[in-house]
Amino acid sequence: MKKMGLLMLVFILSGCVEMQQAINQFPQTQGIGGIDISAGLKEALNNGIAKQVSKLTAVDGFYKNEAVKILLPEELKKVDSSLRKIGLGSMADEGLKVLNRAAEDAVKEATPIFVDAVKNMSFTDAKTILMGNENSATTYLQNSTSTALYGKFNPVIKNSFTKVGADKVWSNIINKYNSIPFVKKVNPDLTDYVTNQAMAGVFKMIAVEEKNIRTNLNSRTSVLLQKVFAMQDKK
């Protein structure tokens, strides 16, 4: 049963053909009363496609979503304020925007990692997730995928910096700031920072959808889904 909840989140994460093919490979798992958990899972995943993480991959998916918008690290807040003081507010705005653009581009790479996490989930994992709290599936994914996700995101973020022009924008920003008399020069690792922020955004949005599935009866749009999630409700 818990497998259904986690897998639904996986599909929400990507909504792509690769994900659906992976889902189809899962065995039919019968729950209490002979309910077809696998079929319920597939239906839930199809209903959840493109609800959350796919939104993050769209233009402004991060930048205009206050829940996950990537803000400047502490080290660069003084850079931002200094630029604005000398009339370079537009440069500062563009610097923030391109960080979010890079994250939007990188999130597309999450799918295979979550597929692997679901394939490796044991029956015990599934049972624990189902009977856990409102973000148990998210926590499982976070614990089991963070290392691999970082390894995947980091080079993509680096490439995305070039792709969206963030490398040039931030090179200009840092050079301009460092040329200001008497300031302490900075040289931040923005690739690492944006990688971690992008990951945090992904897990935050997964948690939003997991909570909805667990607590909102209206999200259970068929008899099968109602029966499957009723198992959790009775815990």
PDB file of C-alpha atoms in Angstrom:
ATOM      1  CA  MET A   1       0.000   0.000   0.000  1.00  0.00           C
ATOM      2  CA  LYS A   2       2.771   2.368   0.886  1.00  0.00           C
ATOM      3  CA  LYS A   3       4.316   1.526  -2.415  1.00  0.00           C
ATOM      4  CA  MET A   4       1.337   3.205  -4.026  1.00  0.00           C
ATOM      5  CA  GLY A   5       1.796   6.414  -2.104  1.00  0.00           C
ATOM      6  CA  LEU A   6       5.493   6.641  -2.911  1.00  0.00           C
ATOM      7  CA  LEU A   7       5.078   5.700  -6.531  1.00  0.00           C
ATOM      8  CA  MET A   8       2.416   8.305  -6.987  1.00  0.00           C
ATOM      9  CA  LEU A   9       4.889  10.898  -5.842  1.00  0.00           C
ATOM     10  CA  VAL A  10       7.443   9.553  -8.301  1.00  0.00           C
ATOM     11  CA  PHE A  11       5.058   9.977 -11.192  1.00  0.00           C
ATOM     12  CA  ILE A  12       4.151  13.443 -10.017  1.00  0.00           C
ATOM     13  CA  LEU A  13       7.841  14.154 -10.055  1.00  0.00           C
ATOM     14  CA  SER A  14       8.261  13.525 -13.741  1.00  0.00           C
ATOM     15  CA  GLY A  15       5.118  12.658 -15.603  1.00  0.00           C
ATOM     16  CA  CYS A  16       7.157  11.279 -18.473  1.00  0.00           C
ATOM     17  CA  VAL A  17       7.043   8.126 -20.580  1.00  0.00           C
ATOM     18  CA  GLU A  18      10.083   6.695 -18.876  1.00  0.00           C
ATOM     19  CA  MET A  19       8.342   6.931 -15.541  1.00  0.00           C
ATOM     20  CA  GLN A  20       5.163   5.289 -16.765  1.00  0.00           C
ATOM     21  CA  GLN A  21       7.140   2.400 -18.267  1.00  0.00           C
ATOM     22  CA  ALA A  22       8.859   1.870 -14.938  1.00  0.00           C
ATOM     23  CA  ILE A  23       5.536   1.861 -13.137  1.00  0.00           C
ATOM     24  CA  ASN A  24       4.142  -0.776 -15.483  1.00  0.00           C
ATOM     25  CA  GLN A  25       6.947  -3.114 -14.439  1.00  0.00           C
ATOM     26  CA  PHE A  26       5.836  -3.230 -10.806  1.00  0.00           C
ATOM     27  CA  PRO A  27       4.129  -6.461  -9.788  1.00  0.00           C
ATOM     28  CA  GLN A  28       0.462  -6.600  -8.883  1.00  0.00           C
ATOM     29  CA  THR A  29       0.326  -6.209  -5.120  1.00  0.00           C
ATOM     30  CA  GLN A  30      -2.826  -7.151  -3.276  1.00  0.00           C
ATOM     31  CA  GLY A  31      -3.758  -5.303  -0.132  1.00  0.00           C
ATOM     32  CA  ILE A  32      -6.440  -5.785   2.470  1.00  0.00           C
ATOM     33  CA  GLY A  33      -9.627  -7.256   1.031  1.00  0.00           C
ATOM     34  CA  GLY A  34      -7.946  -8.179  -2.250  1.00  0.00           C
ATOM     35  CA  ILE A  35      -7.692  -4.549  -3.422  1.00  0.00           C
ATOM     36  CA  ASP A  36      -5.390  -4.266  -6.444  1.00  0.00           C
ATOM     37  CA  ILE A  37      -2.765  -1.903  -5.104  1.00  0.00           C
ATOM     38  CA  SER A  38      -0.837  -1.838  -8.379  1.00  0.00           C
ATOM     39  CA  ALA A  39      -3.872  -0.756 -10.372  1.00  0.00           C
ATOM     40  CA  GLY A  40      -4.714   1.860  -7.787  1.00  0.00           C
ATOM     41  CA  LEU A  41      -1.170   3.101  -7.935  1.00  0.00           C
ATOM     42  CA  LYS A  42      -1.211   3.486 -11.715  1.00  0.00           C
ATOM     43  CA  GLU A  43      -4.465   5.388 -11.575  1.00  0.00           C
ATOM     44  CA  ALA A  44      -3.185   7.682  -8.849  1.00  0.00           C
ATOM     45  CA  LEU A  45       0.019   8.314 -10.759  1.00  0.00           C
ATOM     46  CA  ASN A  46      -1.867   9.145 -13.941  1.00  0.00           C
ATOM     47  CA  ASN A  47      -4.073  11.552 -12.023  1.00  0.00           C
ATOM     48  CA  GLY A  48      -1.026  13.151 -10.452  1.00  0.00           C
ATOM     49  CA  ILE A  49       0.986  13.657 -13.635  1.00  0.00           C
ATOM     50  CA  ALA A  50       2.388  17.133 -14.074  1.00  0.00           C
ATOM     51  CA  LYS A  51       0.851  18.446 -10.862  1.00  0.00           C
ATOM     52  CA  GLN A  52       3.956  19.439  -9.018  1.00  0.00           C
ATOM     53  CA  VAL A  53       7.506  18.785 -10.148  1.00  0.00           C
ATOM     54  CA  SER A  54       6.734  19.259 -13.826  1.00  0.00           C
ATOM     55  CA  LYS A  55       5.604  22.755 -12.867  1.00  0.00           C
ATOM     56  CA  LEU A  56       9.096  23.412 -11.599  1.00  0.00           C
ATOM     57  CA  THR A  57      10.572  22.642 -15.011  1.00  0.00           C
ATOM     58  CA  ALA A  58       8.516  25.339 -16.716  1.00  0.00           C
ATOM     59  CA  VAL A  59       9.703  28.893 -17.186  1.00  0.00           C
ATOM     60  CA  ASP A  60       9.260  30.641 -13.830  1.00  0.00           C
ATOM     61  CA  GLY A  61       8.547  27.273 -12.186  1.00  0.00           C
ATOM     62  CA  PHE A  62      10.961  28.263  -9.445  1.00  0.00           C
ATOM     63  CA  TYR A  63      11.190  31.994  -9.965  1.00  0.00           C
ATOM     64  CA  LYS A  64       7.502  32.759  -9.516  1.00  0.00           C
ATOM     65  CA  ASN A  65       6.749  30.073  -6.946  1.00  0.00           C
ATOM     66  CA  GLU A  66       7.369  31.675  -3.577  1.00  0.00           C
ATOM     67  CA  ALA A  67       7.445  28.271  -1.876  1.00  0.00           C
ATOM     68  CA  VAL A  68      10.582  27.214  -3.755  1.00  0.00           C
ATOM     69  CA  LYS A  69      12.011  30.385  -5.289  1.00  0.00           C
ATOM     70  CA  ILE A  70      15.780  30.381  -4.969  1.00  0.00           C
ATOM     71  CA  LEU A  71      16.985  33.455  -3.111  1.00  0.00           C
ATOM     72  CA  LEU A  72      20.518  34.678  -2.793  1.00  0.00           C
ATOM     73  CA  PRO A  73      22.841  33.084  -0.240  1.00  0.00           C
ATOM     74  CA  GLU A  74      23.934  35.263   2.666  1.00  0.00           C
ATOM     75  CA  GLU A  75      27.287  35.957   1.049  1.00  0.00           C
ATOM     76  CA  LEU A  76      25.611  37.550  -1.960  1.00  0.00           C
ATOM     77  CA  LYS A  77      22.976  39.596  -0.204  1.00  0.00           C
ATOM     78  CA  LYS A  78      25.545  42.326   0.353  1.00  0.00           C
ATOM     79  CA  VAL A  79      26.431  42.093  -3.327  1.00  0.00           C
ATOM     80  CA  ASP A  80      22.785  42.592  -4.227  1.00  0.00           C
ATOM     81  CA  SER A  81      22.316  45.587  -1.948  1.00  0.00           C
ATOM     82  CA  SER A  82      25.567  47.189  -3.083  1.00  0.00           C
ATOM     83  CA  LEU A  83      24.629  46.933  -6.746  1.00  0.00           C
ATOM     84  CA  ARG A  84      21.246  48.474  -6.086  1.00  0.00           C
ATOM     85  CA  LYS A  85      22.849  51.363  -4.236  1.00  0.00           C
ATOM     86  CA  ILE A  86      24.902  52.264  -7.298  1.00  0.00           C
ATOM     87  CA  GLY A  87      21.968  52.016  -9.698  1.00  0.00           C
ATOM     88  CA  LEU A  88      22.479  48.452 -10.922  1.00  0.00           C
ATOM     89  CA  GLY A  89      19.199  47.013  -9.650  1.00  0.00           C
ATOM     90  CA  SER A  90      18.376  45.489 -13.022  1.00  0.00           C
ATOM     91  CA  MET A  91      21.641  43.557 -12.983  1.00  0.00           C
ATOM     92  CA  ALA A  92      20.854  42.275  -9.497  1.00  0.00           C
ATOM     93  CA  ASP A  93      17.354  41.226 -10.594  1.00  0.00           C
ATOM     94  CA  GLU A  94      18.725  39.353 -13.583  1.00  0.00           C
ATOM     95  CA  GLY A  95      21.257  37.571 -11.397  1.00  0.00           C
ATOM     96  CA  LEU A  96      18.498  36.187  -9.192  1.00  0.00           C
ATOM     97  CA  LYS A  97      16.360  35.187 -12.145  1.00  0.00           C
ATOM     98  CA  VAL A  98      19.065  33.171 -13.902  1.00  0.00           C
ATOM     99  CA  LEU A  99      19.765  31.153 -10.755  1.00  0.00           C
ATOM    100  CA  ASN A 100      16.147  30.034 -10.820  1.00  0.00           C
ATOM    101  CA  ARG A 101      16.288  29.377 -14.563  1.00  0.00           C
ATOM    102  CA  ALA A 102      19.169  26.977 -14.034  1.00  0.00           C
ATOM    103  CA  ALA A 103      17.185  25.105 -11.374  1.00  0.00           C
ATOM    104  CA  GLU A 104      14.149  24.846 -13.659  1.00  0.00           C
ATOM    105  CA  ASP A 105      16.327  23.276 -16.328  1.00  0.00           C
ATOM    106  CA  ALA A 106      17.962  20.788 -13.969  1.00  0.00           C
ATOM    107  CA  VAL A 107      14.827  19.378 -12.339  1.00  0.00           C
ATOM    108  CA  LYS A 108      14.045  17.503 -15.552  1.00  0.00           C
ATOM    109  CA  GLU A 109      16.841  15.104 -14.619  1.00  0.00           C
ATOM    110  CA  ALA A 110      15.128  13.800 -11.479  1.00  0.00           C
ATOM    111  CA  THR A 111      13.028  11.022 -13.033  1.00  0.00           C
ATOM    112  CA  PRO A 112      15.524   8.108 -13.344  1.00  0.00           C
ATOM    113  CA  ILE A 113      16.732   8.578  -9.789  1.00  0.00           C
ATOM    114  CA  PHE A 114      13.255   8.353  -8.334  1.00  0.00           C
ATOM    115  CA  VAL A 115      12.485   5.314 -10.496  1.00  0.00           C
ATOM    116  CA  ASP A 116      15.480   3.555  -8.947  1.00  0.00           C
ATOM    117  CA  ALA A 117      14.402   4.573  -5.449  1.00  0.00           C
ATOM    118  CA  VAL A 118      10.973   3.068  -5.954  1.00  0.00           C
ATOM    119  CA  LYS A 119      12.349  -0.151  -7.465  1.00  0.00           C
ATOM    120  CA  ASN A 120      14.569  -0.616  -4.421  1.00  0.00           C
ATOM    121  CA  MET A 121      11.817  -0.002  -1.888  1.00  0.00           C
ATOM    122  CA  SER A 122      11.072  -3.059   0.203  1.00  0.00           C
ATOM    123  CA  PHE A 123       7.715  -4.240   1.538  1.00  0.00           C
ATOM    124  CA  THR A 124       8.787  -3.009   4.962  1.00  0.00           C
ATOM    125  CA  ASP A 125       9.568   0.395   3.489  1.00  0.00           C
ATOM    126  CA  ALA A 126       6.159   0.535   1.863  1.00  0.00           C
ATOM    127  CA  LYS A 127       4.345  -0.448   5.044  1.00  0.00           C
ATOM    128  CA  THR A 128       6.267   2.116   7.076  1.00  0.00           C
ATOM    129  CA  ILE A 129       5.553   4.865   4.553  1.00  0.00           C
ATOM    130  CA  LEU A 130       1.835   4.120   4.357  1.00  0.00           C
ATOM    131  CA  MET A 131       1.367   4.196   8.092  1.00  0.00           C
ATOM    132  CA  GLY A 132       3.709   7.111   8.657  1.00  0.00           C
ATOM    133  CA  ASN A 133       3.070  10.827   8.831  1.00  0.00           C
ATOM    134  CA  GLU A 134       1.938  13.132   6.042  1.00  0.00           C
ATOM    135  CA  ASN A 135       5.409  13.378   4.504  1.00  0.00           C
ATOM    136  CA  SER A 136       6.753   9.860   5.104  1.00  0.00           C
ATOM    137  CA  ALA A 137       7.056   9.098   1.393  1.00  0.00           C
ATOM    138  CA  THR A 138       8.855  12.377   0.786  1.00  0.00           C
ATOM    139  CA  THR A 139      11.248  11.633   3.633  1.00  0.00           C
ATOM    140  CA  TYR A 140      11.924   8.167   2.207  1.00  0.00           C
ATOM    141  CA  LEU A 141      12.715   9.645  -1.205  1.00  0.00           C
ATOM    142  CA  GLN A 142      14.896  12.315   0.325  1.00  0.00           C
ATOM    143  CA  ASN A 143      16.874   9.822   2.379  1.00  0.00           C
ATOM    144  CA  SER A 144      17.285   7.347  -0.462  1.00  0.00           C
ATOM    145  CA  THR A 145      17.953   9.695  -3.373  1.00  0.00           C
ATOM    146  CA  SER A 146      19.736  12.817  -2.125  1.00  0.00           C
ATOM    147  CA  THR A 147      23.260  11.616  -2.890  1.00  0.00           C
ATOM    148  CA  ALA A 148      22.364  10.408  -6.378  1.00  0.00           C
ATOM    149  CA  LEU A 149      20.193  13.440  -7.003  1.00  0.00           C
ATOM    150  CA  TYR A 150      23.022  15.804  -6.122  1.00  0.00           C
ATOM    151  CA  GLY A 151      25.353  13.912  -8.444  1.00  0.00           C
ATOM    152  CA  LYS A 152      22.836  14.268 -11.254  1.00  0.00           C
ATOM    153  CA  PHE A 153      21.793  17.838 -10.571  1.00  0.00           C
ATOM    154  CA  ASN A 154      25.232  19.329 -10.058  1.00  0.00           C
ATOM    155  CA  PRO A 155      26.609  18.890 -13.597  1.00  0.00           C
ATOM    156  CA  VAL A 156      23.234  19.765 -15.065  1.00  0.00           C
ATOM    157  CA  ILE A 157      23.149  22.964 -13.031  1.00  0.00           C
ATOM    158  CA  LYS A 158      26.652  23.748 -14.258  1.00  0.00           C
ATOM    159  CA  ASN A 159      25.587  23.216 -17.869  1.00  0.00           C
ATOM    160  CA  SER A 160      22.380  25.122 -17.280  1.00  0.00           C
ATOM    161  CA  PHE A 161      24.357  28.096 -16.031  1.00  0.00           C
ATOM    162  CA  THR A 162      25.919  28.300 -19.483  1.00  0.00           C
ATOM    163  CA  LYS A 163      22.669  27.447 -21.250  1.00  0.00           C
ATOM    164  CA  VAL A 164      20.654  30.231 -19.622  1.00  0.00           C
ATOM    165  CA  GLY A 165      23.539  32.686 -19.494  1.00  0.00           C
ATOM    166  CA  ALA A 166      23.868  32.621 -15.724  1.00  0.00           C
ATOM    167  CA  ASP A 167      27.634  32.174 -15.878  1.00  0.00           C
ATOM    168  CA  LYS A 168      28.101  35.399 -17.815  1.00  0.00           C
ATOM    169  CA  VAL A 169      25.553  37.298 -15.760  1.00  0.00           C
ATOM    170  CA  TRP A 170      27.176  36.316 -12.492  1.00  0.00           C
ATOM    171  CA  SER A 171      30.681  36.830 -13.786  1.00  0.00           C
ATOM    172  CA  ASN A 172      29.690  40.405 -14.611  1.00  0.00           C
ATOM    173  CA  ILE A 173      27.974  40.846 -11.245  1.00  0.00           C
ATOM    174  CA  ILE A 174      30.909  39.533  -9.229  1.00  0.00           C
ATOM    175  CA  ASN A 175      33.437  41.525 -11.242  1.00  0.00           C
ATOM    176  CA  LYS A 176      31.365  44.683 -10.856  1.00  0.00           C
ATOM    177  CA  TYR A 177      30.980  44.159  -7.114  1.00  0.00           C
ATOM    178  CA  ASN A 178      34.629  43.298  -6.552  1.00  0.00           C
ATOM    179  CA  SER A 179      35.625  46.484  -8.350  1.00  0.00           C
ATOM    180  CA  ILE A 180      33.798  48.627  -5.792  1.00  0.00           C
ATOM    181  CA  PRO A 181      36.408  50.270  -3.528  1.00  0.00           C
ATOM    182  CA  PHE A 182      36.912  48.819  -0.053  1.00  0.00           C
ATOM    183  CA  VAL A 183      34.486  45.894  -0.405  1.00  0.00           C
ATOM    184  CA  LYS A 184      35.503  42.407   0.670  1.00  0.00           C
ATOM    185  CA  LYS A 185      35.840  40.446  -2.546  1.00  0.00           C
ATOM    186  CA  VAL A 186      33.592  37.419  -3.049  1.00  0.00           C
ATOM    187  CA  ASN A 187      33.861  34.282  -5.160  1.00  0.00           C
ATOM    188  CA  PRO A 188      30.834  32.087  -4.348  1.00  0.00           C
ATOM    189  CA  ASP A 189      30.269  28.514  -5.511  1.00  0.00           C
ATOM    190  CA  LEU A 190      26.884  29.126  -7.091  1.00  0.00           C
ATOM    191  CA  THR A 191      26.710  25.714  -8.741  1.00  0.00           C
ATOM    192  CA  ASP A 192      26.739  23.956  -5.379  1.00  0.00           C
ATOM    193  CA  TYR A 193      24.301  26.444  -3.881  1.00  0.00           C
ATOM    194  CA  VAL A 194      21.741  26.202  -6.680  1.00  0.00           C
ATOM    195  CA  THR A 195      22.051  22.408  -6.749  1.00  0.00           C
ATOM    196  CA  ASN A 196      21.072  22.170  -3.093  1.00  0.00           C
ATOM    197  CA  GLN A 197      18.320  24.736  -3.453  1.00  0.00           C
ATOM    198  CA  ALA A 198      16.866  22.939  -6.477  1.00  0.00           C
ATOM    199  CA  MET A 199      16.800  19.665  -4.561  1.00  0.00           C
ATOM    200  CA  ALA A 200      15.112  21.343  -1.613  1.00  0.00           C
ATOM    201  CA  GLY A 201      12.474  22.731  -3.961  1.00  0.00           C
ATOM    202  CA  VAL A 202      11.759  19.336  -5.478  1.00  0.00           C
ATOM    203  CA  PHE A 203      11.241  17.687  -2.103  1.00  0.00           C
ATOM    204  CA  LYS A 204       9.101  20.548  -0.879  1.00  0.00           C
ATOM    205  CA  MET A 205       6.736  20.160  -3.825  1.00  0.00           C
ATOM    206  CA  ILE A 206       6.616  16.378  -3.391  1.00  0.00           C
ATOM    207  CA  ALA A 207       5.619  16.938   0.224  1.00  0.00           C
ATOM    208  CA  VAL A 208       2.808  19.254  -0.893  1.00  0.00           C
ATOM    209  CA  GLU A 209       1.348  16.589  -3.174  1.00  0.00           C
ATOM    210  CA  GLU A 210       1.818  13.800  -0.649  1.00  0.00           C
ATOM    211  CA  LYS A 211      -0.101  15.743   1.973  1.00  0.00           C
ATOM    212  CA  ASN A 212      -2.891  16.398  -0.528  1.00  0.00           C
ATOM    213  CA  ILE A 213      -3.187  12.727  -1.419  1.00  0.00           C
ATOM    214  CA  ARG A 214      -3.210  11.670   2.202  1.00  0.00           C
ATOM    215  CA  THR A 215      -5.648  14.264   3.525  1.00  0.00           C
ATOM    216  CA  ASN A 216      -7.874  15.443   0.687  1.00  0.00           C
ATOM    217  CA  LEU A 217     -10.680  12.989  -0.043  1.00  0.00           C
ATOM    218  CA  ASN A 218     -11.491  14.875  -3.235  1.00  0.00           C
ATOM    219  CA  SER A 219      -8.138  13.818  -4.675  1.00  0.00           C
ATOM    220  CA  ARG A 220      -9.339  10.208  -4.599  1.00  0.00           C
ATOM    221  CA  THR A 221     -11.275  10.367  -7.828  1.00  0.00           C
ATOM    222  CA  SER A 222     -12.283   6.721  -8.231  1.00  0.00           C
ATOM    223  CA  VAL A 223     -13.610   3.847  -6.140  1.00  0.00           C
ATOM    224  CA  LEU A 224     -10.231   2.130  -6.327  1.00  0.00           C
ATOM    225  CA  LEU A 225      -8.345   5.134  -5.043  1.00  0.00           C
ATOM    226  CA  GLN A 226     -10.865   5.571  -2.265  1.00  0.00           C
ATOM    227  CA  LYS A 227     -10.369   1.959  -1.154  1.00  0.00           C
ATOM    228  CA  VAL A 228      -6.591   2.112  -1.384  1.00  0.00           C
ATOM    229  CA  PHE A 229      -6.204   5.274   0.645  1.00  0.00           C
ATOM    230  CA  ALA A 230      -8.891   4.178   3.072  1.00  0.00           C
ATOM    231  CA  MET A 231      -6.300   1.670   4.313  1.00  0.00           C
ATOM    232  CA  GLN A 232      -4.180   4.587   5.455  1.00  0.00           C
ATOM    233  CA  ASP A 233      -7.146   6.404   6.960  1.00  0.00           C
ATOM    234  CA  LYS A 234      -7.850   3.463   9.252  1.00  0.00           C
ATOM    235  CA  LYS A 235      -4.341   3.219  10.661  1.00  0.00           C
TER     236      LYS A 235
END
